[in-house]
Amino acid sequence: MSNIRTTAAPTPLPLTEPTAEPARPMADFDWQIAMLWTALGGSIEKKFLCNLHLATLLELSSQAGITNRRSGTVPLSPLEATAIIKGYQLNHFGLDGSLFDLRDPQAFEAELRAHGIGVYDSSRRIRLLQRLYGALASQGLSIEILRDRRDRGLSYVTDRRSPYDIYHVSERVRLRVTGRKGAHVALIQVPQGTRGPIDTLWPSAAHPDTELTQTRAGTSELIVPGYGQDAIEFRPPSDFYRLLAVEGDAELIALFSCGELARAAKQGFAGAEEEDTALGEAPPRMTEVDAGTILAWLDAHPDAPLRVAQLEYLLR
């Protein structure tokens, strides 16, 4: 008899799939910035929709800082949130750093949609403002408000602690634009946010002169209105405003009169002297049709010169 023993084969263990690690949810800032870039994709250059540009906005030494924030390892600070808002010029549309406090994607998207950001804009006036803000010049073009000291004996003192100038209803001023000799300039006023009206302060039928001319000091400027004419008067409502000086070709700048220059020419007033028309009339208010006309001109002339200067002030 053989002394070899036999034993029962071991029962095989049941086959099971490897246990998958649960998917880690995206950090808030990761989906927030991805959603923001999706909205902005059609309105700004792609080179600005990347971690490298974000690192530049936050003054970080490398993209690693952005990676840490997108992964949730490092929280986004309120100061950094504000830097992103200003870096993408979302503050021009009434947004601030509190946008990144929204933790619900639907609420975040709704906020972008409500303010007409990028692909969510439905207004030609908003699209025009986006085009103009995208042409802001860092140098070579400026706008300033000149106080008229003859308007009254006593005046309020400007709060120098404010980051912008403060003016008061009924105060009279002039505007000075300095830029490229021979260029033409339009001046528009926009209240805080994007849903308010856009008023054209210059040009109008009463004030058609838009060309920057050289002064004795060698600069090229336009004073609005010219000396010897009544000054501009601040009128209600009190609000936070932005003045935009738009520099370009005469044909483009004439469109900012919202049709007034064209109508005046048809009526035979093109050669009328400015002094013959009272300045106190309301400035032209831009409509969707006016904004669409300007946008169409810009689309048809992609290489035409366009620069914009901005000035912010508070009216009390």
PDB file of C-alpha atoms in Angstrom:
ATOM      1  CA  MET A   1       0.000   0.000   0.000  1.00  0.00           C
ATOM      2  CA  SER A   2       1.269   3.374  -0.868  1.00  0.00           C
ATOM      3  CA  ASN A   3       1.955   5.722   1.957  1.00  0.00           C
ATOM      4  CA  ILE A   4       1.007   8.727  -0.171  1.00  0.00           C
ATOM      5  CA  ARG A   5      -1.823  10.675   1.384  1.00  0.00           C
ATOM      6  CA  THR A   6      -4.440  12.528  -0.535  1.00  0.00           C
ATOM      7  CA  THR A   7      -6.143  15.665   0.694  1.00  0.00           C
ATOM      8  CA  ALA A   8      -9.122  17.539  -0.584  1.00  0.00           C
ATOM      9  CA  ALA A   9      -8.339  20.438  -2.868  1.00  0.00           C
ATOM     10  CA  PRO A  10      -8.779  23.807  -1.198  1.00  0.00           C
ATOM     11  CA  THR A  11     -11.995  25.626  -1.992  1.00  0.00           C
ATOM     12  CA  PRO A  12     -11.178  28.512  -4.318  1.00  0.00           C
ATOM     13  CA  LEU A  13     -11.993  31.975  -3.079  1.00  0.00           C
ATOM     14  CA  PRO A  14     -14.762  33.783  -4.981  1.00  0.00           C
ATOM     15  CA  LEU A  15     -13.476  36.180  -7.626  1.00  0.00           C
ATOM     16  CA  THR A  16     -14.215  39.806  -6.797  1.00  0.00           C
ATOM     17  CA  GLU A  17     -13.524  43.054  -8.603  1.00  0.00           C
ATOM     18  CA  PRO A  18     -10.795  45.233  -7.083  1.00  0.00           C
ATOM     19  CA  THR A  19     -12.313  47.753  -4.727  1.00  0.00           C
ATOM     20  CA  ALA A  20     -12.405  51.117  -6.499  1.00  0.00           C
ATOM     21  CA  GLU A  21     -11.500  54.179  -4.501  1.00  0.00           C
ATOM     22  CA  PRO A  22     -14.423  56.574  -4.247  1.00  0.00           C
ATOM     23  CA  ALA A  23     -14.121  59.520  -6.620  1.00  0.00           C
ATOM     24  CA  ARG A  24     -12.937  62.604  -4.808  1.00  0.00           C
ATOM     25  CA  PRO A  25     -15.236  65.570  -5.346  1.00  0.00           C
ATOM     26  CA  MET A  26     -13.786  68.574  -7.118  1.00  0.00           C
ATOM     27  CA  ALA A  27     -12.662  71.354  -4.824  1.00  0.00           C
ATOM     28  CA  ASP A  28     -14.901  74.394  -5.039  1.00  0.00           C
ATOM     29  CA  PHE A  29     -12.282  76.601  -6.658  1.00  0.00           C
ATOM     30  CA  ASP A  30     -11.549  73.910  -9.255  1.00  0.00           C
ATOM     31  CA  TRP A  31     -15.069  73.810 -10.674  1.00  0.00           C
ATOM     32  CA  GLN A  32     -15.564  77.545 -10.091  1.00  0.00           C
ATOM     33  CA  ILE A  33     -12.605  78.553 -12.225  1.00  0.00           C
ATOM     34  CA  ALA A  34     -13.460  75.928 -14.863  1.00  0.00           C
ATOM     35  CA  MET A  35     -17.003  77.299 -15.086  1.00  0.00           C
ATOM     36  CA  LEU A  36     -15.714  80.881 -15.235  1.00  0.00           C
ATOM     37  CA  TRP A  37     -13.316  80.024 -18.053  1.00  0.00           C
ATOM     38  CA  THR A  38     -16.127  78.324 -19.976  1.00  0.00           C
ATOM     39  CA  ALA A  39     -18.190  81.499 -19.734  1.00  0.00           C
ATOM     40  CA  LEU A  40     -15.287  83.755 -20.747  1.00  0.00           C
ATOM     41  CA  GLY A  41     -14.072  81.512 -23.551  1.00  0.00           C
ATOM     42  CA  GLY A  42     -15.653  83.454 -26.376  1.00  0.00           C
ATOM     43  CA  SER A  43     -14.848  86.937 -25.119  1.00  0.00           C
ATOM     44  CA  ILE A  44     -11.126  86.951 -24.236  1.00  0.00           C
ATOM     45  CA  GLU A  45      -7.937  85.406 -25.604  1.00  0.00           C
ATOM     46  CA  LYS A  46      -7.332  81.762 -24.724  1.00  0.00           C
ATOM     47  CA  LYS A  47      -3.881  82.547 -23.326  1.00  0.00           C
ATOM     48  CA  PHE A  48      -5.604  84.164 -20.348  1.00  0.00           C
ATOM     49  CA  LEU A  49      -7.616  81.028 -19.550  1.00  0.00           C
ATOM     50  CA  CYS A  50      -4.870  79.018 -17.901  1.00  0.00           C
ATOM     51  CA  ASN A  51      -3.197  78.390 -14.545  1.00  0.00           C
ATOM     52  CA  LEU A  52      -0.177  80.448 -15.580  1.00  0.00           C
ATOM     53  CA  HIS A  53      -2.289  83.567 -15.993  1.00  0.00           C
ATOM     54  CA  LEU A  54      -4.069  82.886 -12.708  1.00  0.00           C
ATOM     55  CA  ALA A  55      -0.698  82.647 -10.985  1.00  0.00           C
ATOM     56  CA  THR A  56       0.211  86.024 -12.467  1.00  0.00           C
ATOM     57  CA  LEU A  57      -3.027  87.592 -11.190  1.00  0.00           C
ATOM     58  CA  LEU A  58      -2.357  86.242  -7.688  1.00  0.00           C
ATOM     59  CA  GLU A  59       1.333  87.200  -7.848  1.00  0.00           C
ATOM     60  CA  LEU A  60       2.410  83.618  -7.195  1.00  0.00           C
ATOM     61  CA  SER A  61       5.913  82.455  -8.094  1.00  0.00           C
ATOM     62  CA  SER A  62       4.718  79.319  -9.930  1.00  0.00           C
ATOM     63  CA  GLN A  63       1.652  77.420 -11.108  1.00  0.00           C
ATOM     64  CA  ALA A  64       1.999  75.083  -8.120  1.00  0.00           C
ATOM     65  CA  GLY A  65       0.158  77.624  -6.005  1.00  0.00           C
ATOM     66  CA  ILE A  66      -2.820  77.462  -8.376  1.00  0.00           C
ATOM     67  CA  THR A  67      -2.709  73.650  -8.394  1.00  0.00           C
ATOM     68  CA  ASN A  68      -2.867  73.656  -4.589  1.00  0.00           C
ATOM     69  CA  ARG A  69      -5.855  75.977  -4.627  1.00  0.00           C
ATOM     70  CA  ARG A  70      -7.672  73.994  -7.308  1.00  0.00           C
ATOM     71  CA  SER A  71      -7.139  70.786  -5.343  1.00  0.00           C
ATOM     72  CA  GLY A  72      -8.405  72.376  -2.140  1.00  0.00           C
ATOM     73  CA  THR A  73      -5.076  71.982  -0.335  1.00  0.00           C
ATOM     74  CA  VAL A  74      -4.783  75.754   0.022  1.00  0.00           C
ATOM     75  CA  PRO A  75      -7.962  77.826   0.393  1.00  0.00           C
ATOM     76  CA  LEU A  76      -8.568  80.830  -1.841  1.00  0.00           C
ATOM     77  CA  SER A  77      -8.358  83.997   0.265  1.00  0.00           C
ATOM     78  CA  PRO A  78     -10.807  86.916  -0.115  1.00  0.00           C
ATOM     79  CA  LEU A  79      -7.950  89.111  -1.368  1.00  0.00           C
ATOM     80  CA  GLU A  80      -7.107  86.545  -4.042  1.00  0.00           C
ATOM     81  CA  ALA A  81     -10.756  86.273  -5.053  1.00  0.00           C
ATOM     82  CA  THR A  82     -10.846  90.039  -5.556  1.00  0.00           C
ATOM     83  CA  ALA A  83      -7.639  89.900  -7.608  1.00  0.00           C
ATOM     84  CA  ILE A  84      -9.231  87.356  -9.968  1.00  0.00           C
ATOM     85  CA  ILE A  85     -12.376  89.462 -10.313  1.00  0.00           C
ATOM     86  CA  LYS A  86     -10.346  92.556 -11.214  1.00  0.00           C
ATOM     87  CA  GLY A  87      -7.900  90.607 -13.360  1.00  0.00           C
ATOM     88  CA  TYR A  88     -10.708  89.375 -15.597  1.00  0.00           C
ATOM     89  CA  GLN A  89     -12.419  92.798 -15.332  1.00  0.00           C
ATOM     90  CA  LEU A  90     -15.561  91.245 -13.853  1.00  0.00           C
ATOM     91  CA  ASN A  91     -15.822  94.213 -11.487  1.00  0.00           C
ATOM     92  CA  HIS A  92     -16.950  96.266 -14.483  1.00  0.00           C
ATOM     93  CA  PHE A  93     -20.074  94.101 -14.554  1.00  0.00           C
ATOM     94  CA  GLY A  94     -21.012  94.446 -10.898  1.00  0.00           C
ATOM     95  CA  LEU A  95     -19.263  91.320  -9.542  1.00  0.00           C
ATOM     96  CA  ASP A  96     -16.870  91.161  -6.603  1.00  0.00           C
ATOM     97  CA  GLY A  97     -14.861  88.552  -4.722  1.00  0.00           C
ATOM     98  CA  SER A  98     -17.976  87.176  -3.046  1.00  0.00           C
ATOM     99  CA  LEU A  99     -18.655  85.302  -6.298  1.00  0.00           C
ATOM    100  CA  PHE A 100     -16.282  82.594  -5.046  1.00  0.00           C
ATOM    101  CA  ASP A 101     -18.264  82.251  -1.813  1.00  0.00           C
ATOM    102  CA  LEU A 102     -20.970  80.474  -3.828  1.00  0.00           C
ATOM    103  CA  ARG A 103     -20.541  76.729  -3.210  1.00  0.00           C
ATOM    104  CA  ASP A 104     -23.390  75.541  -5.418  1.00  0.00           C
ATOM    105  CA  PRO A 105     -22.552  75.226  -9.143  1.00  0.00           C
ATOM    106  CA  GLN A 106     -26.070  76.183 -10.198  1.00  0.00           C
ATOM    107  CA  ALA A 107     -25.981  79.334  -8.080  1.00  0.00           C
ATOM    108  CA  PHE A 108     -22.509  80.165  -9.425  1.00  0.00           C
ATOM    109  CA  GLU A 109     -23.649  79.806 -13.033  1.00  0.00           C
ATOM    110  CA  ALA A 110     -26.804  81.805 -12.324  1.00  0.00           C
ATOM    111  CA  GLU A 111     -24.666  84.678 -11.019  1.00  0.00           C
ATOM    112  CA  LEU A 112     -22.543  84.677 -14.176  1.00  0.00           C
ATOM    113  CA  ARG A 113     -25.674  84.567 -16.288  1.00  0.00           C
ATOM    114  CA  ALA A 114     -27.390  87.364 -14.338  1.00  0.00           C
ATOM    115  CA  HIS A 115     -24.422  89.681 -14.924  1.00  0.00           C
ATOM    116  CA  GLY A 116     -24.089  88.824 -18.615  1.00  0.00           C
ATOM    117  CA  ILE A 117     -20.561  87.419 -18.349  1.00  0.00           C
ATOM    118  CA  GLY A 118     -19.043  86.110 -21.582  1.00  0.00           C
ATOM    119  CA  VAL A 119     -21.320  83.609 -23.336  1.00  0.00           C
ATOM    120  CA  TYR A 120     -24.216  84.604 -21.067  1.00  0.00           C
ATOM    121  CA  ASP A 121     -24.527  88.162 -22.321  1.00  0.00           C
ATOM    122  CA  SER A 122     -27.698  88.882 -24.226  1.00  0.00           C
ATOM    123  CA  SER A 123     -27.328  92.628 -24.596  1.00  0.00           C
ATOM    124  CA  ARG A 124     -25.446  94.376 -27.376  1.00  0.00           C
ATOM    125  CA  ARG A 125     -24.660  97.199 -24.976  1.00  0.00           C
ATOM    126  CA  ILE A 126     -22.991  94.719 -22.620  1.00  0.00           C
ATOM    127  CA  ARG A 127     -21.044  93.205 -25.499  1.00  0.00           C
ATOM    128  CA  LEU A 128     -19.900  96.677 -26.518  1.00  0.00           C
ATOM    129  CA  LEU A 129     -18.727  97.431 -22.988  1.00  0.00           C
ATOM    130  CA  GLN A 130     -16.807  94.161 -22.938  1.00  0.00           C
ATOM    131  CA  ARG A 131     -15.131  95.105 -26.215  1.00  0.00           C
ATOM    132  CA  LEU A 132     -14.214  98.540 -24.852  1.00  0.00           C
ATOM    133  CA  TYR A 133     -12.915  97.216 -21.537  1.00  0.00           C
ATOM    134  CA  GLY A 134     -10.776  94.809 -23.524  1.00  0.00           C
ATOM    135  CA  ALA A 135      -9.145  97.807 -25.241  1.00  0.00           C
ATOM    136  CA  LEU A 136      -8.151  99.649 -22.051  1.00  0.00           C
ATOM    137  CA  ALA A 137      -4.789 101.342 -22.604  1.00  0.00           C
ATOM    138  CA  SER A 138      -2.088 101.183 -19.937  1.00  0.00           C
ATOM    139  CA  GLN A 139      -0.451 104.378 -21.188  1.00  0.00           C
ATOM    140  CA  GLY A 140      -0.671 107.050 -23.863  1.00  0.00           C
ATOM    141  CA  LEU A 141      -4.359 107.828 -23.323  1.00  0.00           C
ATOM    142  CA  SER A 142      -5.882 109.469 -20.258  1.00  0.00           C
ATOM    143  CA  ILE A 143      -8.996 111.264 -19.063  1.00  0.00           C
ATOM    144  CA  GLU A 144      -9.327 113.644 -16.130  1.00  0.00           C
ATOM    145  CA  ILE A 145     -11.987 115.839 -14.564  1.00  0.00           C
ATOM    146  CA  LEU A 146     -11.167 119.526 -14.169  1.00  0.00           C
ATOM    147  CA  ARG A 147     -13.097 121.265 -11.417  1.00  0.00           C
ATOM    148  CA  ASP A 148     -14.638 124.620 -12.272  1.00  0.00           C
ATOM    149  CA  ARG A 149     -13.681 126.773  -9.305  1.00  0.00           C
ATOM    150  CA  ARG A 150     -15.861 129.661 -10.404  1.00  0.00           C
ATOM    151  CA  ASP A 151     -19.146 127.846  -9.925  1.00  0.00           C
ATOM    152  CA  ARG A 152     -19.680 128.896  -6.285  1.00  0.00           C
ATOM    153  CA  GLY A 153     -18.028 130.530  -3.315  1.00  0.00           C
ATOM    154  CA  LEU A 154     -17.989 127.496  -1.020  1.00  0.00           C
ATOM    155  CA  SER A 155     -17.343 123.908  -2.000  1.00  0.00           C
ATOM    156  CA  TYR A 156     -17.030 120.489  -0.414  1.00  0.00           C
ATOM    157  CA  VAL A 157     -13.605 119.035   0.247  1.00  0.00           C
ATOM    158  CA  THR A 158     -12.791 115.847  -1.639  1.00  0.00           C
ATOM    159  CA  ASP A 159     -12.192 112.869   0.643  1.00  0.00           C
ATOM    160  CA  ARG A 160      -8.547 112.109  -0.163  1.00  0.00           C
ATOM    161  CA  ARG A 161      -8.792 108.736   1.557  1.00  0.00           C
ATOM    162  CA  SER A 162     -11.006 107.491  -1.234  1.00  0.00           C
ATOM    163  CA  PRO A 163      -9.375 105.546  -4.104  1.00  0.00           C
ATOM    164  CA  TYR A 164     -11.448 107.612  -6.527  1.00  0.00           C
ATOM    165  CA  ASP A 165     -12.609 111.237  -6.691  1.00  0.00           C
ATOM    166  CA  ILE A 166     -15.858 112.374  -5.113  1.00  0.00           C
ATOM    167  CA  TYR A 167     -18.095 115.005  -6.715  1.00  0.00           C
ATOM    168  CA  HIS A 168     -21.428 116.482  -5.767  1.00  0.00           C
ATOM    169  CA  VAL A 169     -24.696 117.120  -7.560  1.00  0.00           C
ATOM    170  CA  SER A 170     -24.735 120.573  -9.251  1.00  0.00           C
ATOM    171  CA  GLU A 171     -20.921 120.812  -9.270  1.00  0.00           C
ATOM    172  CA  ARG A 172     -19.584 122.022 -12.631  1.00  0.00           C
ATOM    173  CA  VAL A 173     -16.521 120.571 -14.343  1.00  0.00           C
ATOM    174  CA  ARG A 174     -14.712 120.093 -17.633  1.00  0.00           C
ATOM    175  CA  LEU A 175     -13.149 116.926 -19.012  1.00  0.00           C
ATOM    176  CA  ARG A 176      -9.689 116.709 -20.540  1.00  0.00           C
ATOM    177  CA  VAL A 177      -8.603 113.812 -22.742  1.00  0.00           C
ATOM    178  CA  THR A 178      -4.954 113.430 -23.715  1.00  0.00           C
ATOM    179  CA  GLY A 179      -4.013 110.983 -26.447  1.00  0.00           C
ATOM    180  CA  ARG A 180      -2.702 110.530 -30.001  1.00  0.00           C
ATOM    181  CA  LYS A 181      -2.574 113.603 -32.226  1.00  0.00           C
ATOM    182  CA  GLY A 182      -5.164 113.498 -34.974  1.00  0.00           C
ATOM    183  CA  ALA A 183      -7.208 110.739 -33.352  1.00  0.00           C
ATOM    184  CA  HIS A 184     -10.853 111.263 -32.443  1.00  0.00           C
ATOM    185  CA  VAL A 185     -12.474 110.707 -29.048  1.00  0.00           C
ATOM    186  CA  ALA A 186     -15.911 109.862 -27.703  1.00  0.00           C
ATOM    187  CA  LEU A 187     -16.807 110.124 -24.022  1.00  0.00           C
ATOM    188  CA  ILE A 188     -19.385 107.812 -22.487  1.00  0.00           C
ATOM    189  CA  GLN A 189     -20.619 107.441 -18.918  1.00  0.00           C
ATOM    190  CA  VAL A 190     -21.612 104.128 -17.331  1.00  0.00           C
ATOM    191  CA  PRO A 191     -23.066 103.632 -13.830  1.00  0.00           C
ATOM    192  CA  GLN A 192     -21.954 100.800 -11.561  1.00  0.00           C
ATOM    193  CA  GLY A 193     -22.707  97.345 -12.995  1.00  0.00           C
ATOM    194  CA  THR A 194     -23.953  96.597 -16.500  1.00  0.00           C
ATOM    195  CA  ARG A 195     -27.709  97.102 -16.419  1.00  0.00           C
ATOM    196  CA  GLY A 196     -27.692 100.880 -16.174  1.00  0.00           C
ATOM    197  CA  PRO A 197     -27.916 103.289 -19.123  1.00  0.00           C
ATOM    198  CA  ILE A 198     -24.942 104.283 -21.264  1.00  0.00           C
ATOM    199  CA  ASP A 199     -24.892 108.035 -21.895  1.00  0.00           C
ATOM    200  CA  THR A 200     -22.706 109.700 -24.522  1.00  0.00           C
ATOM    201  CA  LEU A 201     -21.265 112.927 -23.150  1.00  0.00           C
ATOM    202  CA  TRP A 202     -19.382 113.651 -26.373  1.00  0.00           C
ATOM    203  CA  PRO A 203     -19.983 113.939 -29.321  1.00  0.00           C
ATOM    204  CA  SER A 204     -23.514 115.169 -29.906  1.00  0.00           C
ATOM    205  CA  ALA A 205     -25.280 117.338 -32.432  1.00  0.00           C
ATOM    206  CA  ALA A 206     -24.441 120.380 -30.317  1.00  0.00           C
ATOM    207  CA  HIS A 207     -20.797 119.340 -29.905  1.00  0.00           C
ATOM    208  CA  PRO A 208     -19.501 117.488 -32.956  1.00  0.00           C
ATOM    209  CA  ASP A 209     -15.779 118.312 -32.581  1.00  0.00           C
ATOM    210  CA  THR A 210     -13.934 115.141 -31.523  1.00  0.00           C
ATOM    211  CA  GLU A 211     -10.353 115.531 -32.782  1.00  0.00           C
ATOM    212  CA  LEU A 212      -7.372 115.630 -30.430  1.00  0.00           C
ATOM    213  CA  THR A 213      -5.266 118.684 -31.311  1.00  0.00           C
ATOM    214  CA  GLN A 214      -1.735 119.601 -30.320  1.00  0.00           C
ATOM    215  CA  THR A 215      -1.235 122.187 -27.601  1.00  0.00           C
ATOM    216  CA  ARG A 216       1.643 124.599 -27.029  1.00  0.00           C
ATOM    217  CA  ALA A 217       2.991 122.175 -24.454  1.00  0.00           C
ATOM    218  CA  GLY A 218       3.284 119.527 -27.150  1.00  0.00           C
ATOM    219  CA  THR A 219       0.495 117.263 -25.922  1.00  0.00           C
ATOM    220  CA  SER A 220      -2.568 116.316 -27.964  1.00  0.00           C
ATOM    221  CA  GLU A 221      -5.783 116.849 -26.077  1.00  0.00           C
ATOM    222  CA  LEU A 222      -9.454 117.691 -26.189  1.00  0.00           C
ATOM    223  CA  ILE A 223     -11.190 119.838 -23.547  1.00  0.00           C
ATOM    224  CA  VAL A 224     -14.884 119.029 -23.109  1.00  0.00           C
ATOM    225  CA  PRO A 225     -16.566 121.445 -23.373  1.00  0.00           C
ATOM    226  CA  GLY A 226     -14.095 124.002 -24.696  1.00  0.00           C
ATOM    227  CA  TYR A 227     -13.219 127.097 -22.722  1.00  0.00           C
ATOM    228  CA  GLY A 228     -15.685 129.917 -23.307  1.00  0.00           C
ATOM    229  CA  GLN A 229     -18.609 127.474 -23.175  1.00  0.00           C
ATOM    230  CA  ASP A 230     -20.716 126.429 -20.213  1.00  0.00           C
ATOM    231  CA  ALA A 231     -19.244 123.649 -18.097  1.00  0.00           C
ATOM    232  CA  ILE A 232     -20.708 120.189 -17.573  1.00  0.00           C
ATOM    233  CA  GLU A 233     -22.922 119.924 -14.488  1.00  0.00           C
ATOM    234  CA  PHE A 234     -23.314 116.791 -12.373  1.00  0.00           C
ATOM    235  CA  ARG A 235     -26.941 115.780 -12.060  1.00  0.00           C
ATOM    236  CA  PRO A 236     -28.773 113.064 -10.057  1.00  0.00           C
ATOM    237  CA  PRO A 237     -28.894 110.229  -9.352  1.00  0.00           C
ATOM    238  CA  SER A 238     -26.001 109.822  -6.979  1.00  0.00           C
ATOM    239  CA  ASP A 239     -24.061 106.686  -7.843  1.00  0.00           C
ATOM    240  CA  PHE A 240     -20.647 105.226  -8.626  1.00  0.00           C
ATOM    241  CA  TYR A 241     -19.789 106.035 -12.256  1.00  0.00           C
ATOM    242  CA  ARG A 242     -17.160 105.257 -14.860  1.00  0.00           C
ATOM    243  CA  LEU A 243     -16.117 107.638 -17.623  1.00  0.00           C
ATOM    244  CA  LEU A 244     -14.692 105.993 -20.718  1.00  0.00           C
ATOM    245  CA  ALA A 245     -12.688 107.900 -23.323  1.00  0.00           C
ATOM    246  CA  VAL A 246     -12.817 105.950 -26.598  1.00  0.00           C
ATOM    247  CA  GLU A 247     -10.068 106.861 -29.083  1.00  0.00           C
ATOM    248  CA  GLY A 248     -10.348 105.820 -32.736  1.00  0.00           C
ATOM    249  CA  ASP A 249     -11.087 106.895 -36.294  1.00  0.00           C
ATOM    250  CA  ALA A 250     -13.534 109.722 -36.970  1.00  0.00           C
ATOM    251  CA  GLU A 251     -16.036 107.320 -38.598  1.00  0.00           C
ATOM    252  CA  LEU A 252     -16.138 105.081 -35.525  1.00  0.00           C
ATOM    253  CA  ILE A 253     -16.314 107.918 -33.007  1.00  0.00           C
ATOM    254  CA  ALA A 254     -19.214 109.572 -34.851  1.00  0.00           C
ATOM    255  CA  LEU A 255     -21.286 106.432 -34.201  1.00  0.00           C
ATOM    256  CA  PHE A 256     -21.124 107.101 -30.457  1.00  0.00           C
ATOM    257  CA  SER A 257     -23.370 110.143 -30.949  1.00  0.00           C
ATOM    258  CA  CYS A 258     -26.215 107.613 -31.240  1.00  0.00           C
ATOM    259  CA  GLY A 259     -27.298 108.999 -34.608  1.00  0.00           C
ATOM    260  CA  GLU A 260     -27.323 112.674 -33.609  1.00  0.00           C
ATOM    261  CA  LEU A 261     -24.473 113.680 -35.928  1.00  0.00           C
ATOM    262  CA  ALA A 262     -26.071 111.863 -38.861  1.00  0.00           C
ATOM    263  CA  ARG A 263     -29.474 113.436 -38.180  1.00  0.00           C
ATOM    264  CA  ALA A 264     -27.921 116.885 -37.831  1.00  0.00           C
ATOM    265  CA  ALA A 265     -26.145 116.484 -41.159  1.00  0.00           C
ATOM    266  CA  LYS A 266     -29.417 115.542 -42.878  1.00  0.00           C
ATOM    267  CA  GLN A 267     -31.150 118.570 -41.373  1.00  0.00           C
ATOM    268  CA  GLY A 268     -28.431 120.922 -42.559  1.00  0.00           C
ATOM    269  CA  PHE A 269     -26.945 121.676 -39.131  1.00  0.00           C
ATOM    270  CA  ALA A 270     -23.563 120.068 -39.710  1.00  0.00           C
ATOM    271  CA  GLY A 271     -21.872 123.435 -40.023  1.00  0.00           C
ATOM    272  CA  ALA A 272     -23.684 125.121 -37.136  1.00  0.00           C
ATOM    273  CA  GLU A 273     -21.554 126.764 -34.492  1.00  0.00           C
ATOM    274  CA  GLU A 274     -21.497 125.062 -31.096  1.00  0.00           C
ATOM    275  CA  GLU A 275     -22.370 128.335 -29.398  1.00  0.00           C
ATOM    276  CA  ASP A 276     -25.716 128.370 -31.191  1.00  0.00           C
ATOM    277  CA  THR A 277     -26.960 125.366 -29.213  1.00  0.00           C
ATOM    278  CA  ALA A 278     -27.488 125.250 -25.448  1.00  0.00           C
ATOM    279  CA  LEU A 279     -25.282 122.785 -23.600  1.00  0.00           C
ATOM    280  CA  GLY A 280     -27.784 121.925 -20.892  1.00  0.00           C
ATOM    281  CA  GLU A 281     -29.666 119.392 -22.992  1.00  0.00           C
ATOM    282  CA  ALA A 282     -29.562 115.733 -21.960  1.00  0.00           C
ATOM    283  CA  PRO A 283     -26.744 113.725 -23.576  1.00  0.00           C
ATOM    284  CA  PRO A 284     -27.628 111.029 -26.123  1.00  0.00           C
ATOM    285  CA  ARG A 285     -28.538 107.693 -24.495  1.00  0.00           C
ATOM    286  CA  MET A 286     -27.302 104.564 -26.241  1.00  0.00           C
ATOM    287  CA  THR A 287     -29.862 102.010 -27.377  1.00  0.00           C
ATOM    288  CA  GLU A 288     -29.398  98.367 -28.359  1.00  0.00           C
ATOM    289  CA  VAL A 289     -29.544  99.467 -31.995  1.00  0.00           C
ATOM    290  CA  ASP A 290     -26.795 102.062 -31.439  1.00  0.00           C
ATOM    291  CA  ALA A 291     -24.575  99.494 -29.698  1.00  0.00           C
ATOM    292  CA  GLY A 292     -25.219  96.989 -32.482  1.00  0.00           C
ATOM    293  CA  THR A 293     -24.166  99.546 -35.098  1.00  0.00           C
ATOM    294  CA  ILE A 294     -20.882 100.205 -33.286  1.00  0.00           C
ATOM    295  CA  LEU A 295     -20.203  96.482 -32.835  1.00  0.00           C
ATOM    296  CA  ALA A 296     -20.882  95.843 -36.521  1.00  0.00           C
ATOM    297  CA  TRP A 297     -18.400  98.581 -37.466  1.00  0.00           C
ATOM    298  CA  LEU A 298     -15.734  97.123 -35.164  1.00  0.00           C
ATOM    299  CA  ASP A 299     -16.297  93.639 -36.610  1.00  0.00           C
ATOM    300  CA  ALA A 300     -15.983  95.017 -40.140  1.00  0.00           C
ATOM    301  CA  HIS A 301     -12.758  96.890 -39.286  1.00  0.00           C
ATOM    302  CA  PRO A 302     -10.777  94.498 -37.044  1.00  0.00           C
ATOM    303  CA  ASP A 303      -7.493  96.362 -37.657  1.00  0.00           C
ATOM    304  CA  ALA A 304      -8.859  99.838 -36.943  1.00  0.00           C
ATOM    305  CA  PRO A 305      -7.148 101.614 -34.013  1.00  0.00           C
ATOM    306  CA  LEU A 306      -9.082 101.426 -30.755  1.00  0.00           C
ATOM    307  CA  ARG A 307      -7.931 102.513 -27.311  1.00  0.00           C
ATOM    308  CA  VAL A 308      -9.911 103.254 -24.172  1.00  0.00           C
ATOM    309  CA  ALA A 309      -9.089 105.167 -20.982  1.00  0.00           C
ATOM    310  CA  GLN A 310     -11.155 104.885 -17.811  1.00  0.00           C
ATOM    311  CA  LEU A 311     -11.855 107.138 -14.836  1.00  0.00           C
ATOM    312  CA  GLU A 312     -14.000 106.206 -11.833  1.00  0.00           C
ATOM    313  CA  TYR A 313     -15.783 108.658  -9.555  1.00  0.00           C
ATOM    314  CA  LEU A 314     -18.487 108.818  -6.911  1.00  0.00           C
ATOM    315  CA  LEU A 315     -21.341 111.296  -7.228  1.00  0.00           C
ATOM    316  CA  ARG A 316     -23.007 112.327  -3.996  1.00  0.00           C
TER     317      ARG A 316
END
